[in-house]
PDB file of C-alpha atoms in Angstrom:
ATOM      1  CA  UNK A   1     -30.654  39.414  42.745  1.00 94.00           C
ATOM      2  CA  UNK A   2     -28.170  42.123  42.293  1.00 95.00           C
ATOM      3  CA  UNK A   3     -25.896  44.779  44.162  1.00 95.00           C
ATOM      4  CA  UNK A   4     -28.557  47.067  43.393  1.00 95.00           C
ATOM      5  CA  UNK A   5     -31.129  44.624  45.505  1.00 94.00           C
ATOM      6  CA  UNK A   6     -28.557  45.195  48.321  1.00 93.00           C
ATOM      7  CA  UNK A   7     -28.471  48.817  48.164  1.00 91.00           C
ATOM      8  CA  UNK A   8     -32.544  49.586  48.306  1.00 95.00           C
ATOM      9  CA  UNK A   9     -32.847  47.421  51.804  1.00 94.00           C
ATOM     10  CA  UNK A  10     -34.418  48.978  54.554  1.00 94.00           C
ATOM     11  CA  UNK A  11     -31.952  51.242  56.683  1.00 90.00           C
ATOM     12  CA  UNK A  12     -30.754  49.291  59.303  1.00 86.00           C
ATOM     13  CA  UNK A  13     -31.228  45.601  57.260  1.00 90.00           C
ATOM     14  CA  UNK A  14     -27.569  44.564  55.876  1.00 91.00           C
ATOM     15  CA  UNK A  15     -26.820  41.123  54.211  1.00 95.00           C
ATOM     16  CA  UNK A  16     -24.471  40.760  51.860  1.00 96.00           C
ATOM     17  CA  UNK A  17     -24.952  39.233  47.765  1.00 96.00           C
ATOM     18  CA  UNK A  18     -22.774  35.989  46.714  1.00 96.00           C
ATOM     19  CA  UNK A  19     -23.670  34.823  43.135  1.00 95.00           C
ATOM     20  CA  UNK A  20     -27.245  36.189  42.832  1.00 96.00           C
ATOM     21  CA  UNK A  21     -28.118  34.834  46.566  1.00 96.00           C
ATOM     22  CA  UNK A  22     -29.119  37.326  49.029  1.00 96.00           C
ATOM     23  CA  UNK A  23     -27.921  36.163  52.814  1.00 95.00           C
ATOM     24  CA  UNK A  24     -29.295  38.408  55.387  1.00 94.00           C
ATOM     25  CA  UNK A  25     -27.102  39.174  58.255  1.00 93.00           C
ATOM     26  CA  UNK A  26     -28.257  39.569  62.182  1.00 89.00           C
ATOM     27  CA  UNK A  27     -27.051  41.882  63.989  1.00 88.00           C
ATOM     28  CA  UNK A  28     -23.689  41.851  65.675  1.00 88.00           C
ATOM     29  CA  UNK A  29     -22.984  40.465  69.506  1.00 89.00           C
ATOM     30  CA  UNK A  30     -21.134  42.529  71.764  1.00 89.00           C
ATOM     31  CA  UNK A  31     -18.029  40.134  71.668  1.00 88.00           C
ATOM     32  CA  UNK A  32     -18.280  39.697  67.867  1.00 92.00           C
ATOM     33  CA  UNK A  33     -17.595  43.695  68.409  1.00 92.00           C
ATOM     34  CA  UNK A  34     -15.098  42.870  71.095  1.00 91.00           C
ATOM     35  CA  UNK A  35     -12.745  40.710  68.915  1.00 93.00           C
ATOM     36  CA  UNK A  36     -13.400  43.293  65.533  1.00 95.00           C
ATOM     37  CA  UNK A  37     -12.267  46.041  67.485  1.00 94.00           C
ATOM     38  CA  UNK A  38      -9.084  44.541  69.150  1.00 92.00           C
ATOM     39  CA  UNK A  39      -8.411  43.206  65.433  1.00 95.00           C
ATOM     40  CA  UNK A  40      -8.497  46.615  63.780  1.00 97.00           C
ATOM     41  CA  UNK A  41      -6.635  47.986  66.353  1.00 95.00           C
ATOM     42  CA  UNK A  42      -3.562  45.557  65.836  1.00 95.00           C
ATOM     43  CA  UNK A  43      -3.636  45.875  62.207  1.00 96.00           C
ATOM     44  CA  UNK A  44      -3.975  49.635  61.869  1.00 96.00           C
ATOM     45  CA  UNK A  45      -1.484  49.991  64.257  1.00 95.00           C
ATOM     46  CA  UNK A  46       0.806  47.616  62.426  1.00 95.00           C
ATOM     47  CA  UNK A  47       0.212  49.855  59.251  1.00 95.00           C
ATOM     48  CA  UNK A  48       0.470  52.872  61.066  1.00 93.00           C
ATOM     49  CA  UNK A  49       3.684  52.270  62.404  1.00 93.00           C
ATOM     50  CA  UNK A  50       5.364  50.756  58.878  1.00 89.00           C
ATOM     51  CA  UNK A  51       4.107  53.327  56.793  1.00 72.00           C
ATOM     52  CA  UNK A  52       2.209  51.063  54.904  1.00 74.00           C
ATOM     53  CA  UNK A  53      -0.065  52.069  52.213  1.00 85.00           C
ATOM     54  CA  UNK A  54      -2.273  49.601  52.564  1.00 95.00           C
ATOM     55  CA  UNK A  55      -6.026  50.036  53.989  1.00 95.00           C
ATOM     56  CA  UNK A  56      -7.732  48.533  56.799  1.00 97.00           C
ATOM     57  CA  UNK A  57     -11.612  48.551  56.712  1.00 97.00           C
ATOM     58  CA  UNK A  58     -14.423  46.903  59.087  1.00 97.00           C
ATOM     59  CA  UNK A  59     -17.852  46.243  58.325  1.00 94.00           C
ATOM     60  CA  UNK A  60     -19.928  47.439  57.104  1.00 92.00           C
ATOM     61  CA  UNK A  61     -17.675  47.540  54.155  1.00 96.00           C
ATOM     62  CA  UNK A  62     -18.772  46.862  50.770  1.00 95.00           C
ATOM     63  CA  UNK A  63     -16.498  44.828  48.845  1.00 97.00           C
ATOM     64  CA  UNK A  64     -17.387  44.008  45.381  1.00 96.00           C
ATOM     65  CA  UNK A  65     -15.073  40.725  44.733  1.00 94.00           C
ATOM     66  CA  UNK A  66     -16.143  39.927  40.697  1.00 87.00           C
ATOM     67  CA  UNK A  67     -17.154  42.474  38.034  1.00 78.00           C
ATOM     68  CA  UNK A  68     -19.971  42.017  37.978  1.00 86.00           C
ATOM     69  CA  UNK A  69     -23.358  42.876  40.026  1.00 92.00           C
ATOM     70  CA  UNK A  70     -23.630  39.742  41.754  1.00 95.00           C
ATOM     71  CA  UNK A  71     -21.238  39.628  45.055  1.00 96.00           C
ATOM     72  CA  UNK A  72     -21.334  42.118  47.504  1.00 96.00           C
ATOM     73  CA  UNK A  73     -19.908  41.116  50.432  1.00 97.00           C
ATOM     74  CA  UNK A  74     -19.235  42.913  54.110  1.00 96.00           C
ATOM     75  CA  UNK A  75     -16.427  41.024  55.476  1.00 98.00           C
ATOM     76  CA  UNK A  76     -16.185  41.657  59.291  1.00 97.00           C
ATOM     77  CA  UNK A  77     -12.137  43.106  58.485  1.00 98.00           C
ATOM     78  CA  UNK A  78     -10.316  43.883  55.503  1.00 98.00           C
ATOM     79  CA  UNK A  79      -6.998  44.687  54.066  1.00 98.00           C
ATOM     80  CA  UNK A  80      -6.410  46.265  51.031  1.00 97.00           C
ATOM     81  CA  UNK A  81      -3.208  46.834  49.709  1.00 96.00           C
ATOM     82  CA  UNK A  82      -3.676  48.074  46.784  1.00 95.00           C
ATOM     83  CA  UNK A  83      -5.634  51.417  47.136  1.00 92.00           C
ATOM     84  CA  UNK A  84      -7.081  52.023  43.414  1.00 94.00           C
ATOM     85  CA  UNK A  85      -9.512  49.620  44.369  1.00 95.00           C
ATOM     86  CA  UNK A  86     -11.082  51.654  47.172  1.00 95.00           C
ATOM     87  CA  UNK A  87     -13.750  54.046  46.436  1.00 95.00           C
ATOM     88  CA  UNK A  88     -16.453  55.929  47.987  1.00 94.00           C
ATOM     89  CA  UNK A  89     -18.782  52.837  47.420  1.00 93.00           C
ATOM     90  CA  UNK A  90     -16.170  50.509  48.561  1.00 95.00           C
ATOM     91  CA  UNK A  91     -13.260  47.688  47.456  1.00 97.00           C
ATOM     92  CA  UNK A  92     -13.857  46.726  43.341  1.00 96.00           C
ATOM     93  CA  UNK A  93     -12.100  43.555  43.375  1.00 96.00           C
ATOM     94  CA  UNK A  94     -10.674  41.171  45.950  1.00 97.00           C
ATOM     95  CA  UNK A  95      -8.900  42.422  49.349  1.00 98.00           C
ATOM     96  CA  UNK A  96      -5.897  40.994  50.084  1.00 98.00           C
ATOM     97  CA  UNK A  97      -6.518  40.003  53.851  1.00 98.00           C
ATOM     98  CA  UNK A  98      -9.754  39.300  54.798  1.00 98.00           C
ATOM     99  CA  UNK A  99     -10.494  38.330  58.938  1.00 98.00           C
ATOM    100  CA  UNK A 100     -14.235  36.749  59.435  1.00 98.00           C
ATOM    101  CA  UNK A 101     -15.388  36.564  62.866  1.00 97.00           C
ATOM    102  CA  UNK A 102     -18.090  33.624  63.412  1.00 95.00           C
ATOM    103  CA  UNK A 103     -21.436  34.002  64.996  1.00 91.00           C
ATOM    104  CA  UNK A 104     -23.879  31.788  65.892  1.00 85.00           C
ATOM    105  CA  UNK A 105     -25.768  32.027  62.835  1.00 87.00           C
ATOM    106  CA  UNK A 106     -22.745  32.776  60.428  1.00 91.00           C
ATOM    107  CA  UNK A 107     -20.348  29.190  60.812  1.00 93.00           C
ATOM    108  CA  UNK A 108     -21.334  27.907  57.731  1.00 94.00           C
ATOM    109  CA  UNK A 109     -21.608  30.728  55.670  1.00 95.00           C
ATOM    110  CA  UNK A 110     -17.742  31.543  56.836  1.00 96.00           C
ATOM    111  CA  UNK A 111     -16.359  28.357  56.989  1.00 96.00           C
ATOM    112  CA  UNK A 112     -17.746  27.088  53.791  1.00 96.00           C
ATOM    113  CA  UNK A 113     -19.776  29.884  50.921  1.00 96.00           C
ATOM    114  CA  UNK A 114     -17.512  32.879  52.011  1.00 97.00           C
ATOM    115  CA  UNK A 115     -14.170  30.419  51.813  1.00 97.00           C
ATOM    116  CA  UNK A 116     -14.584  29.185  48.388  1.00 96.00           C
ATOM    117  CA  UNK A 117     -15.760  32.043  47.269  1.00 97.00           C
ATOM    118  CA  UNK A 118     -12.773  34.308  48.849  1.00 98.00           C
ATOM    119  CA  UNK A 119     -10.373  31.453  47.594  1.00 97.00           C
ATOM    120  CA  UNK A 120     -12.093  31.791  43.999  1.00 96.00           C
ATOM    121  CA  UNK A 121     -12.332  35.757  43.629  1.00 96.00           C
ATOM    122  CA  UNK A 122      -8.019  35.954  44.677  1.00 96.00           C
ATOM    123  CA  UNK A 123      -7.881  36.960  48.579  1.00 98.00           C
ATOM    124  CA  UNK A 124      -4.693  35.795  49.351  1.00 98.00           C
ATOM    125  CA  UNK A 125      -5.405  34.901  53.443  1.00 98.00           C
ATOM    126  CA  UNK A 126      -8.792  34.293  54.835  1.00 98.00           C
ATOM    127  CA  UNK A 127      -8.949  34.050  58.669  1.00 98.00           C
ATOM    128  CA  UNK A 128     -11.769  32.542  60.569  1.00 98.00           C
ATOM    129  CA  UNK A 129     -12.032  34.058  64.263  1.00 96.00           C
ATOM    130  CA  UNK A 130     -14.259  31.412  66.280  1.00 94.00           C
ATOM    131  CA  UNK A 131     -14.777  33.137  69.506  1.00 92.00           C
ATOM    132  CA  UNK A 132     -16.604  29.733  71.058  1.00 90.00           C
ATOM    133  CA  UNK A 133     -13.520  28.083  70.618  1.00 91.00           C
ATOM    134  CA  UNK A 134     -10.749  30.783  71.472  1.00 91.00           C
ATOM    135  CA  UNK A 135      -9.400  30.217  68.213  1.00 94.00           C
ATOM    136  CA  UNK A 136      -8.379  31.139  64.366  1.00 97.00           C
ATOM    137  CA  UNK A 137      -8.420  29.286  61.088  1.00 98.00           C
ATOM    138  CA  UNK A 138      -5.833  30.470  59.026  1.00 98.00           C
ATOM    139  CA  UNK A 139      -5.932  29.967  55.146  1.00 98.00           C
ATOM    140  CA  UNK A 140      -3.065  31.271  52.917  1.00 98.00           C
ATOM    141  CA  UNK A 141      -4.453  30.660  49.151  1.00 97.00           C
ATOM    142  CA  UNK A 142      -0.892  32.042  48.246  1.00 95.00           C
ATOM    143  CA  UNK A 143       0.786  29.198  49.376  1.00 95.00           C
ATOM    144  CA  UNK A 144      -2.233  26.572  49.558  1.00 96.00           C
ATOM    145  CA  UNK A 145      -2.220  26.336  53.756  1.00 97.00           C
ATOM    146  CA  UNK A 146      -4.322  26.456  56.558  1.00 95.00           C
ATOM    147  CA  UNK A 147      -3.025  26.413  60.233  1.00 98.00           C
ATOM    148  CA  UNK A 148      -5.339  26.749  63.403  1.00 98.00           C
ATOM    149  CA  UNK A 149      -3.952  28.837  66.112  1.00 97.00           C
ATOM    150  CA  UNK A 150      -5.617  29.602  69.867  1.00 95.00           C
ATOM    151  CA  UNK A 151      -6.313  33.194  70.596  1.00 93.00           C
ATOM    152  CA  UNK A 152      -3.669  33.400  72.996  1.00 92.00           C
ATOM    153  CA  UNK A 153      -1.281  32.389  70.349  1.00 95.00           C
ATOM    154  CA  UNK A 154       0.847  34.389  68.305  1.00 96.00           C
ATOM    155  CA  UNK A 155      -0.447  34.303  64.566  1.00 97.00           C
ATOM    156  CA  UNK A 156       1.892  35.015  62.084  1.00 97.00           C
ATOM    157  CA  UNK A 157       0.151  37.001  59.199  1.00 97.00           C
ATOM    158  CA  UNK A 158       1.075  35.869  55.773  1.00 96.00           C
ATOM    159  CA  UNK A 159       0.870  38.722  53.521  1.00 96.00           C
ATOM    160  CA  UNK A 160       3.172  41.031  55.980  1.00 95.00           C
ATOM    161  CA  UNK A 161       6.653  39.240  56.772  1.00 92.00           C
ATOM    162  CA  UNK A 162       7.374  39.987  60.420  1.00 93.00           C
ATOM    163  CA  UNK A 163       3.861  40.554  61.435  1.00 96.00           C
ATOM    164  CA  UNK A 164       2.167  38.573  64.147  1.00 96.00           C
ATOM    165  CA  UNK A 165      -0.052  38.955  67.056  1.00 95.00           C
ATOM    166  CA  UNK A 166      -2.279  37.125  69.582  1.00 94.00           C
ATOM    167  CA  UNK A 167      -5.697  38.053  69.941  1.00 89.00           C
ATOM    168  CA  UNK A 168      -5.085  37.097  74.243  1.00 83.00           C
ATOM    169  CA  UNK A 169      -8.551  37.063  75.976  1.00 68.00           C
ATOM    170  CA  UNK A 170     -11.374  38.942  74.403  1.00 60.00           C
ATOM    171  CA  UNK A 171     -14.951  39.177  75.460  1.00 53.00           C
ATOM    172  CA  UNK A 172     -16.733  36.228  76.718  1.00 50.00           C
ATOM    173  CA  UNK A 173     -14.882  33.479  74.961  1.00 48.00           C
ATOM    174  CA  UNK A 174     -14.413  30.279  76.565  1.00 47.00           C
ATOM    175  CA  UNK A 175     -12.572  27.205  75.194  1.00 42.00           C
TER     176      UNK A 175
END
């Protein structure tokens, strides 16, 4: 399969394209939505306020990690910081920052395909949000780490010295 597979589904049907593989995607639960939203939020704002020219994006959001027509894939939140890789169709290359938020029918597509494949294609943090847990997987491919942190925990953000926030309570979560 290719990107152009992706692109002729059925309004409304999203999955996303790693190495030829099509993975269809369900649709999202309200506090999947929940935890995206108060995500976004604390990034943008974080950019907003430094004056930051880096981009925040949440799905759907095409991002195009190889060059190639093979991987397409919609992370749930992305940062960008280098903006000549956004276009109208999406991010050509790897993100810098990329947040996935686990559903029921998602944990091993994020905690195993989508991490070697992020580590692979040069995203330099990966974060797994596990809202059935109340917490969040950190990876730093820059530096070769992973730390777990609980939602109510203030999570330092690797590729922004300074930066760090708690998700606190959101949605229907319970540890």
């Amino acid at each position: 399969m290719t990107v152009k597979d992706i692109f002729s589904l059925p309004d409304g049907e999203r999955a996303e394209l790693i190495d030829g593989q099509i993975y269809y995607m369900a649709p999202l639960s309200r506090t999947h939505q929940q935890i995206m939203g108060s995500l976004y939020r604390k990034i943008a704002d974080y950019i907003d306020s430094e004056d930051n020219s880096s981009e925040v994006e949440v799905a759907p959001f095409a991002v195009f990690l190889n060059a190639d027509d093979k991987t397409c894939v919609e992370p749930d939140i992305c940062v960008i910081c280098d903006s000549s890789k956004v276009d109208d169709q999406g991010c050509n290359g790897a993100p810098d920052w990329i947040i996935e938020i686990i559903s029921p029918g998602s944990r091993h597509m994020d905690y195993f395909i989508k991490l070697f494949k992020y580590q692979s294609s040069g995203v330099r943090e990966y974060w797994i949000a596990d809202p059935s847990k109340g917490r969040v997987t950190v990876y730093n491919f820059e530096k070769q780490t992973f730390e777990e942190y609980f939602f109510e925990e203030d999570i330092p953000v690797g590729i922004y010295e300074g930066f760090q926030f708690s998700l606190g309570y959101v949605g229907s979560w319970e540890r």
